[in-house]
């Protein structure tokens, strides 16, 4: 146990009178020019296990120590002393000669009266208050000792056992950091180098590189993964089965701003568009099959299909299905302008009649309807 902690335990387990009496006994012993070792023997009956660095200490040094001045040998002495049982009366010194002849002369017996005289020295005026400065010093010594013990045990005592652990853990830490960086990068709406977005209304996607056979008509804001690219055209992935070619002049790889949270986008849709037909949540509708839509809403008013998608119309909204799975919901008569869409977030791509805002998982696309104040708004799954 650290010496300052031993002193604190002694202070909390003994009365003020006991502490004052112990301090006076130490002072008396030191006043008789005895060493710390002699004083230890006198008060406990046993010598210290480890010699003190400074065995001879004056009474003034002892008084200054009690007043809070640090003294390494006195701190070791006091911590060792209070950790042992203290004798009620002073014990013998190690340098006494138990085998001395019984017929000692008076001159040889002078030691006994000297020690008796030392015991009879009138005690100094007792201090009724605990030396709080000294106690604070002991606490500080304890904290410093505990910190030193920690550093020694963890970094100095067993460096060989520590080195392998650091060597094993280091690669794992690097991998986790890399994974975190990728996760943090995921929400950013700034497109990857191999993704393009349509920036014109009704852009044709062709079956052939010569751009002679139209396969599909893409909407403003639709995103596709690039498979091949040249200066004028790009080959893009439409579905797992279909690929096509689009003019580079109809596309862009640059979006302004970052993606917003999915919850923010979906909340805006619920607040600004007619969702009375939604029986569960908008997210629940994404991914449903045509059979599930028929179960919820009966047969659609009308249907339409092209080579890539199927479209099921119900009143003022319709569903876009790809491989019999809902990938988008369109509101065909929405009172939404670019300015109103911008209340959700700054538009990431826009023209006079179109606007785009993206979250981590969805796109919200707005298309003005010619000759009216209404717009078509699409909530589409962002699956790139």
Tab-separated table of C-alpha atoms in Angstrom:
chain	number	residue	atom	x	y	z
A	1	UNK	CA	0.000	0.000	0.000
A	2	UNK	CA	1.319	3.471	-0.803
A	3	UNK	CA	2.774	5.390	2.137
A	4	UNK	CA	0.328	8.335	1.858
A	5	UNK	CA	-2.633	5.945	1.861
A	6	UNK	CA	-1.258	4.229	4.980
A	7	UNK	CA	-1.003	7.600	6.715
A	8	UNK	CA	-4.550	8.489	5.709
A	9	UNK	CA	-5.874	5.199	7.084
A	10	UNK	CA	-4.083	5.857	10.368
A	11	UNK	CA	-5.597	9.350	10.561
A	12	UNK	CA	-9.130	8.050	9.967
A	13	UNK	CA	-8.830	5.161	12.442
A	14	UNK	CA	-7.259	7.058	15.419
A	15	UNK	CA	-8.321	9.987	17.514
A	16	UNK	CA	-6.734	13.406	17.413
A	17	UNK	CA	-5.137	12.787	20.839
A	18	UNK	CA	-3.554	9.546	19.575
A	19	UNK	CA	-2.129	11.310	16.532
A	20	UNK	CA	-0.758	14.207	18.611
A	21	UNK	CA	0.806	11.774	21.106
A	22	UNK	CA	2.490	9.838	18.289
A	23	UNK	CA	3.875	13.054	16.778
A	24	UNK	CA	5.243	14.096	20.207
A	25	UNK	CA	6.905	10.713	20.753
A	26	UNK	CA	8.598	11.041	17.356
A	27	UNK	CA	9.668	14.586	18.138
A	28	UNK	CA	11.080	13.530	21.517
A	29	UNK	CA	13.063	10.712	19.952
A	30	UNK	CA	14.499	12.977	17.267
A	31	UNK	CA	15.271	15.649	19.867
A	32	UNK	CA	17.494	13.145	21.669
A	33	UNK	CA	19.581	12.932	18.461
A	34	UNK	CA	18.310	9.453	17.623
A	35	UNK	CA	18.084	8.392	13.978
A	36	UNK	CA	14.893	7.435	12.107
A	37	UNK	CA	15.914	3.783	12.411
A	38	UNK	CA	16.320	4.103	16.186
A	39	UNK	CA	12.979	5.880	16.427
A	40	UNK	CA	11.302	3.112	14.411
A	41	UNK	CA	12.710	0.495	16.791
A	42	UNK	CA	11.709	2.552	19.821
A	43	UNK	CA	8.068	2.920	18.658
A	44	UNK	CA	7.433	-0.455	17.012
A	45	UNK	CA	10.105	-2.783	18.352
A	46	UNK	CA	11.324	-3.626	14.831
A	47	UNK	CA	13.844	-2.095	12.487
A	48	UNK	CA	12.775	-0.942	8.986
A	49	UNK	CA	13.077	-3.512	6.209
A	50	UNK	CA	14.749	-0.976	3.908
A	51	UNK	CA	17.215	1.630	5.252
A	52	UNK	CA	16.134	5.237	4.986
A	53	UNK	CA	17.947	7.453	2.478
A	54	UNK	CA	18.437	10.109	5.175
A	55	UNK	CA	18.522	8.398	8.563
A	56	UNK	CA	19.381	11.483	10.645
A	57	UNK	CA	16.628	14.105	10.797
A	58	UNK	CA	16.366	17.191	12.997
A	59	UNK	CA	13.371	18.265	15.034
A	60	UNK	CA	12.975	21.324	12.798
A	61	UNK	CA	12.753	19.111	9.724
A	62	UNK	CA	10.100	17.045	11.491
A	63	UNK	CA	8.066	20.147	12.411
A	64	UNK	CA	8.312	21.462	8.847
A	65	UNK	CA	7.185	18.079	7.553
A	66	UNK	CA	4.086	18.220	9.777
A	67	UNK	CA	3.409	21.730	8.473
A	68	UNK	CA	3.258	20.389	4.901
A	69	UNK	CA	6.833	20.631	3.571
A	70	UNK	CA	7.776	17.540	1.582
A	71	UNK	CA	10.572	15.345	2.968
A	72	UNK	CA	11.085	12.017	1.195
A	73	UNK	CA	12.775	10.142	4.082
A	74	UNK	CA	10.220	11.379	6.638
A	75	UNK	CA	7.367	10.439	4.289
A	76	UNK	CA	8.813	6.890	3.941
A	77	UNK	CA	9.414	6.719	7.692
A	78	UNK	CA	5.934	7.890	8.640
A	79	UNK	CA	4.144	5.674	6.098
A	80	UNK	CA	6.118	2.632	7.324
A	81	UNK	CA	5.593	3.547	10.975
A	82	UNK	CA	1.780	3.851	10.919
A	83	UNK	CA	1.508	0.597	8.927
A	84	UNK	CA	2.925	-1.285	11.969
A	85	UNK	CA	1.487	-1.829	15.454
A	86	UNK	CA	2.845	1.013	17.622
A	87	UNK	CA	4.007	0.123	21.124
A	88	UNK	CA	2.333	1.815	24.068
A	89	UNK	CA	5.798	2.368	25.615
A	90	UNK	CA	9.109	2.802	23.852
A	91	UNK	CA	10.829	-0.442	22.899
A	92	UNK	CA	14.557	-1.342	23.002
A	93	UNK	CA	17.060	-0.159	20.407
A	94	UNK	CA	18.974	-2.618	18.219
A	95	UNK	CA	22.312	-1.256	19.395
A	96	UNK	CA	21.536	-2.148	23.063
A	97	UNK	CA	23.860	-4.894	24.372
A	98	UNK	CA	21.690	-7.594	26.013
A	99	UNK	CA	24.754	-9.679	26.963
A	100	UNK	CA	26.515	-6.900	28.917
A	101	UNK	CA	27.933	-8.088	32.290
A	102	UNK	CA	25.831	-7.473	35.385
A	103	UNK	CA	28.718	-5.639	37.110
A	104	UNK	CA	28.762	-2.591	34.882
A	105	UNK	CA	30.338	0.529	36.304
A	106	UNK	CA	28.453	3.757	36.787
A	107	UNK	CA	30.098	5.231	33.741
A	108	UNK	CA	28.892	2.310	31.670
A	109	UNK	CA	25.323	2.773	32.909
A	110	UNK	CA	25.067	6.390	31.838
A	111	UNK	CA	22.887	5.416	28.871
A	112	UNK	CA	19.959	4.420	31.052
A	113	UNK	CA	19.578	7.744	32.861
A	114	UNK	CA	19.959	9.560	29.525
A	115	UNK	CA	17.015	7.676	28.042
A	116	UNK	CA	14.950	8.142	31.177
A	117	UNK	CA	15.731	11.838	31.019
A	118	UNK	CA	14.665	11.908	27.391
A	119	UNK	CA	11.319	10.358	28.307
A	120	UNK	CA	10.746	12.937	30.986
A	121	UNK	CA	11.098	15.892	28.618
A	122	UNK	CA	8.004	17.972	28.954
A	123	UNK	CA	5.811	17.600	25.869
A	124	UNK	CA	5.449	20.568	23.569
A	125	UNK	CA	2.178	22.369	23.543
A	126	UNK	CA	-0.157	19.955	21.649
A	127	UNK	CA	-1.802	21.075	18.453
A	128	UNK	CA	-5.517	20.647	18.700
A	129	UNK	CA	-6.104	20.959	14.977
A	130	UNK	CA	-5.089	18.386	12.427
A	131	UNK	CA	-2.259	19.480	10.097
A	132	UNK	CA	-4.406	19.796	6.971
A	133	UNK	CA	-1.515	21.035	4.848
A	134	UNK	CA	0.395	17.875	5.634
A	135	UNK	CA	-2.668	15.741	4.857
A	136	UNK	CA	-3.045	17.478	1.472
A	137	UNK	CA	0.622	16.725	0.784
A	138	UNK	CA	0.048	13.056	1.579
A	139	UNK	CA	-2.908	12.932	-0.806
A	140	UNK	CA	-0.788	14.524	-3.534
A	141	UNK	CA	1.982	11.981	-2.881
A	142	UNK	CA	-0.581	9.185	-3.170
A	143	UNK	CA	-1.871	10.438	-6.528
A	144	UNK	CA	1.648	10.850	-7.883
A	145	UNK	CA	2.602	7.403	-6.630
A	146	UNK	CA	-0.500	5.807	-8.158
A	147	UNK	CA	0.194	7.469	-11.504
A	148	UNK	CA	3.809	6.361	-11.406
A	149	UNK	CA	2.771	2.800	-10.564
A	150	UNK	CA	0.367	2.740	-13.532
A	151	UNK	CA	2.998	4.003	-15.970
A	152	UNK	CA	5.576	1.558	-14.632
A	153	UNK	CA	3.256	-1.480	-14.730
A	154	UNK	CA	1.833	-0.737	-18.175
A	155	UNK	CA	4.789	0.693	-20.080
A	156	UNK	CA	8.017	-0.147	-18.248
A	157	UNK	CA	7.558	-3.392	-16.306
A	158	UNK	CA	6.443	-5.569	-19.237
A	159	UNK	CA	7.326	-3.948	-22.579
A	160	UNK	CA	7.770	-7.298	-24.262
A	161	UNK	CA	4.262	-8.451	-23.425
A	162	UNK	CA	2.781	-5.149	-24.637
A	163	UNK	CA	4.497	-5.057	-28.005
A	164	UNK	CA	2.770	-8.122	-29.557
A	165	UNK	CA	-0.691	-6.792	-28.595
A	166	UNK	CA	-0.050	-3.476	-30.337
A	167	UNK	CA	1.281	-5.297	-33.389
A	168	UNK	CA	-1.824	-7.517	-33.606
A	169	UNK	CA	-4.379	-4.770	-33.000
A	170	UNK	CA	-2.911	-2.168	-35.344
A	171	UNK	CA	-4.117	-3.713	-38.655
A	172	UNK	CA	-7.634	-4.192	-37.220
A	173	UNK	CA	-7.798	-0.536	-36.207
A	174	UNK	CA	-6.785	0.550	-39.709
A	175	UNK	CA	-9.463	-1.655	-41.312
A	176	UNK	CA	-12.209	-0.321	-39.034
A	177	UNK	CA	-11.154	3.256	-39.746
A	178	UNK	CA	-11.308	2.605	-43.494
A	179	UNK	CA	-14.755	1.067	-43.156
A	180	UNK	CA	-15.988	4.048	-41.177
A	181	UNK	CA	-14.689	6.437	-43.835
A	182	UNK	CA	-16.595	4.551	-46.508
A	183	UNK	CA	-19.764	4.637	-44.408
A	184	UNK	CA	-19.385	8.381	-43.848
A	185	UNK	CA	-18.905	8.938	-47.576
A	186	UNK	CA	-22.066	7.032	-48.492
A	187	UNK	CA	-24.639	9.764	-47.678
A	188	UNK	CA	-22.946	12.304	-49.949
A	189	UNK	CA	-25.010	13.113	-53.013
A	190	UNK	CA	-22.017	14.181	-55.038
A	191	UNK	CA	-22.068	11.476	-57.713
A	192	UNK	CA	-19.415	8.875	-58.224
A	193	UNK	CA	-17.312	9.102	-61.353
A	194	UNK	CA	-19.210	6.178	-62.923
A	195	UNK	CA	-22.736	7.581	-62.351
A	196	UNK	CA	-24.544	10.135	-64.511
A	197	UNK	CA	-27.826	12.023	-64.126
A	198	UNK	CA	-30.209	13.091	-66.906
A	199	UNK	CA	-30.412	16.904	-67.019
A	200	UNK	CA	-32.942	17.337	-69.868
A	201	UNK	CA	-36.641	16.556	-70.228
A	202	UNK	CA	-37.448	13.267	-72.017
A	203	UNK	CA	-33.946	12.184	-73.011
A	204	UNK	CA	-33.794	9.179	-75.342
A	205	UNK	CA	-31.798	6.088	-74.462
A	206	UNK	CA	-30.907	3.972	-77.518
A	207	UNK	CA	-30.397	0.277	-78.056
A	208	UNK	CA	-27.397	0.761	-80.319
A	209	UNK	CA	-24.230	2.790	-80.275
A	210	UNK	CA	-25.240	4.434	-83.544
A	211	UNK	CA	-28.244	5.988	-81.724
A	212	UNK	CA	-30.773	4.861	-84.311
A	213	UNK	CA	-33.203	2.703	-82.275
A	214	UNK	CA	-34.876	4.255	-79.207
A	215	UNK	CA	-35.188	1.821	-76.296
A	216	UNK	CA	-36.410	4.039	-73.450
A	217	UNK	CA	-37.272	7.646	-72.647
A	218	UNK	CA	-35.550	8.855	-69.456
A	219	UNK	CA	-36.810	11.645	-67.173
A	220	UNK	CA	-34.930	14.624	-65.794
A	221	UNK	CA	-33.056	13.547	-62.631
A	222	UNK	CA	-32.937	9.820	-63.446
A	223	UNK	CA	-29.565	8.314	-62.491
A	224	UNK	CA	-27.690	5.489	-64.196
A	225	UNK	CA	-24.429	3.644	-63.718
A	226	UNK	CA	-21.917	4.104	-66.563
A	227	UNK	CA	-20.585	0.939	-68.184
A	228	UNK	CA	-18.589	2.522	-71.010
A	229	UNK	CA	-18.004	6.106	-72.111
A	230	UNK	CA	-16.659	8.020	-75.067
A	231	UNK	CA	-16.470	11.721	-75.852
A	232	UNK	CA	-20.051	11.886	-77.124
A	233	UNK	CA	-22.029	8.957	-75.720
A	234	UNK	CA	-22.139	6.702	-72.649
A	235	UNK	CA	-23.305	3.135	-72.286
A	236	UNK	CA	-25.447	2.872	-69.132
A	237	UNK	CA	-27.106	0.130	-67.101
A	238	UNK	CA	-30.910	0.412	-67.080
A	239	UNK	CA	-31.758	-2.863	-65.293
A	240	UNK	CA	-30.065	-6.200	-64.694
A	241	UNK	CA	-31.170	-7.176	-68.208
A	242	UNK	CA	-31.104	-3.934	-70.175
A	243	UNK	CA	-28.312	-1.567	-71.177
A	244	UNK	CA	-28.515	1.428	-73.506
A	245	UNK	CA	-26.696	4.446	-74.948
A	246	UNK	CA	-27.330	8.098	-74.098
A	247	UNK	CA	-25.843	11.349	-75.378
A	248	UNK	CA	-23.386	12.939	-72.977
A	249	UNK	CA	-24.906	16.338	-73.746
A	250	UNK	CA	-28.148	15.163	-72.079
A	251	UNK	CA	-26.403	14.206	-68.832
A	252	UNK	CA	-24.235	15.498	-66.021
A	253	UNK	CA	-22.013	13.990	-63.352
A	254	UNK	CA	-22.102	17.072	-61.157
A	255	UNK	CA	-24.755	17.755	-58.507
A	256	UNK	CA	-24.731	20.674	-56.095
A	257	UNK	CA	-24.993	20.088	-52.350
A	258	UNK	CA	-25.198	16.884	-50.369
A	259	UNK	CA	-27.865	14.269	-49.761
A	260	UNK	CA	-30.390	14.943	-47.009
A	261	UNK	CA	-31.760	12.433	-44.502
A	262	UNK	CA	-34.383	9.967	-45.748
A	263	UNK	CA	-36.707	10.900	-42.895
A	264	UNK	CA	-36.541	14.597	-43.809
A	265	UNK	CA	-37.468	13.910	-47.433
A	266	UNK	CA	-40.314	11.489	-46.585
A	267	UNK	CA	-41.755	13.874	-43.988
A	268	UNK	CA	-41.857	16.671	-46.586
A	269	UNK	CA	-43.695	14.370	-49.036
A	270	UNK	CA	-46.301	13.452	-46.412
A	271	UNK	CA	-46.825	17.136	-45.560
A	272	UNK	CA	-46.936	18.551	-49.098
A	273	UNK	CA	-48.393	15.808	-51.306
A	274	UNK	CA	-51.647	13.855	-51.212
A	275	UNK	CA	-50.848	10.594	-49.386
A	276	UNK	CA	-54.438	9.692	-48.503
A	277	UNK	CA	-54.103	6.527	-50.620
A	278	UNK	CA	-51.198	5.266	-48.467
A	279	UNK	CA	-52.542	2.606	-46.099
A	280	UNK	CA	-49.255	1.908	-44.336
A	281	UNK	CA	-46.214	4.100	-45.134
A	282	UNK	CA	-44.603	5.324	-48.334
A	283	UNK	CA	-41.604	3.106	-47.676
A	284	UNK	CA	-43.921	0.077	-47.445
A	285	UNK	CA	-45.225	0.776	-50.955
A	286	UNK	CA	-41.718	0.744	-52.457
A	287	UNK	CA	-40.982	-2.854	-53.428
A	288	UNK	CA	-44.599	-4.119	-53.637
A	289	UNK	CA	-45.652	-6.264	-56.584
A	290	UNK	CA	-48.568	-5.645	-58.990
A	291	UNK	CA	-50.560	-8.361	-57.221
A	292	UNK	CA	-50.065	-6.623	-53.873
A	293	UNK	CA	-51.173	-3.294	-55.384
A	294	UNK	CA	-54.294	-4.956	-56.791
A	295	UNK	CA	-55.001	-6.365	-53.333
A	296	UNK	CA	-54.700	-2.914	-51.783
A	297	UNK	CA	-56.409	-0.763	-54.463
A	298	UNK	CA	-58.172	-3.263	-56.750
A	299	UNK	CA	-57.411	-3.227	-60.467
A	300	UNK	CA	-55.728	-0.063	-61.793
A	301	UNK	CA	-57.669	2.421	-63.897
A	302	UNK	CA	-55.237	1.783	-66.731
A	303	UNK	CA	-51.796	0.325	-67.378
A	304	UNK	CA	-48.887	1.006	-69.715
A	305	UNK	CA	-45.644	-0.847	-70.413
A	306	UNK	CA	-42.414	-0.230	-72.284
A	307	UNK	CA	-39.343	-2.431	-72.668
A	308	UNK	CA	-38.010	-1.418	-69.263
A	309	UNK	CA	-40.933	-0.648	-66.901
A	310	UNK	CA	-44.640	-1.230	-66.220
A	311	UNK	CA	-46.936	1.617	-65.082
A	312	UNK	CA	-50.142	1.191	-63.026
A	313	UNK	CA	-52.439	4.270	-62.840
A	314	UNK	CA	-54.796	4.969	-59.929
A	315	UNK	CA	-56.590	8.338	-60.101
A	316	UNK	CA	-54.074	11.203	-59.756
A	317	UNK	CA	-51.089	8.986	-58.999
A	318	UNK	CA	-49.361	6.017	-60.603
A	319	UNK	CA	-46.735	3.410	-59.739
A	320	UNK	CA	-43.662	2.501	-61.787
A	321	UNK	CA	-42.693	-1.170	-61.533
A	322	UNK	CA	-39.461	-2.799	-62.678
A	323	UNK	CA	-39.297	-6.611	-62.667
A	324	UNK	CA	-42.762	-6.520	-60.992
A	325	UNK	CA	-41.486	-4.402	-58.132
A	326	UNK	CA	-42.480	-0.787	-57.317
A	327	UNK	CA	-39.493	1.526	-57.778
A	328	UNK	CA	-41.302	4.911	-57.956
A	329	UNK	CA	-44.558	6.707	-57.083
A	330	UNK	CA	-45.742	9.687	-59.209
A	331	UNK	CA	-48.267	12.393	-58.275
A	332	UNK	CA	-49.567	13.667	-61.622
A	333	UNK	CA	-51.336	16.821	-60.357
A	334	UNK	CA	-49.251	18.265	-57.521
A	335	UNK	CA	-49.224	21.934	-56.518
A	336	UNK	CA	-45.428	22.086	-56.276
A	337	UNK	CA	-43.077	24.622	-57.836
A	338	UNK	CA	-39.278	24.750	-57.725
A	339	UNK	CA	-39.524	27.362	-54.975
A	340	UNK	CA	-41.756	25.099	-52.903
A	341	UNK	CA	-39.485	22.106	-53.505
A	342	UNK	CA	-36.548	24.240	-52.348
A	343	UNK	CA	-38.212	24.554	-48.925
A	344	UNK	CA	-37.177	20.921	-48.468
A	345	UNK	CA	-33.529	21.532	-49.408
A	346	UNK	CA	-31.489	23.510	-51.963
A	347	UNK	CA	-32.112	21.954	-55.377
A	348	UNK	CA	-29.232	19.765	-56.488
A	349	UNK	CA	-30.171	19.910	-60.159
A	350	UNK	CA	-32.723	22.259	-61.767
A	351	UNK	CA	-34.035	24.022	-64.824
A	352	UNK	CA	-36.981	26.397	-65.306
A	353	UNK	CA	-39.441	23.492	-65.377
A	354	UNK	CA	-37.668	20.795	-63.353
A	355	UNK	CA	-36.012	20.234	-59.974
A	356	UNK	CA	-34.226	17.456	-58.094
A	357	UNK	CA	-33.569	16.793	-54.389
A	358	UNK	CA	-31.953	13.568	-53.205
A	359	UNK	CA	-31.702	11.798	-49.867
A	360	UNK	CA	-29.495	8.839	-49.052
A	361	UNK	CA	-32.009	6.354	-50.497
A	362	UNK	CA	-34.544	8.327	-52.563
A	363	UNK	CA	-34.923	10.931	-55.333
A	364	UNK	CA	-37.647	13.586	-55.431
A	365	UNK	CA	-38.107	14.831	-59.013
A	366	UNK	CA	-40.413	17.669	-60.094
A	367	UNK	CA	-41.704	18.233	-63.658
A	368	UNK	CA	-43.842	21.248	-64.582
A	369	UNK	CA	-46.998	20.471	-66.610
A	370	UNK	CA	-47.236	22.658	-69.690
A	371	UNK	CA	-50.141	25.131	-69.707
A	372	UNK	CA	-50.989	24.609	-66.001
A	373	UNK	CA	-49.791	25.655	-62.585
A	374	UNK	CA	-49.511	22.005	-61.563
A	375	UNK	CA	-46.561	19.636	-61.663
A	376	UNK	CA	-45.807	15.943	-61.714
A	377	UNK	CA	-43.700	14.883	-58.733
A	378	UNK	CA	-41.901	11.540	-58.517
A	379	UNK	CA	-40.606	9.765	-55.404
A	380	UNK	CA	-38.121	7.192	-56.721
A	381	UNK	CA	-35.841	4.667	-55.120
A	382	UNK	CA	-32.183	5.663	-55.472
A	383	UNK	CA	-30.569	2.347	-56.380
A	384	UNK	CA	-27.142	2.867	-57.888
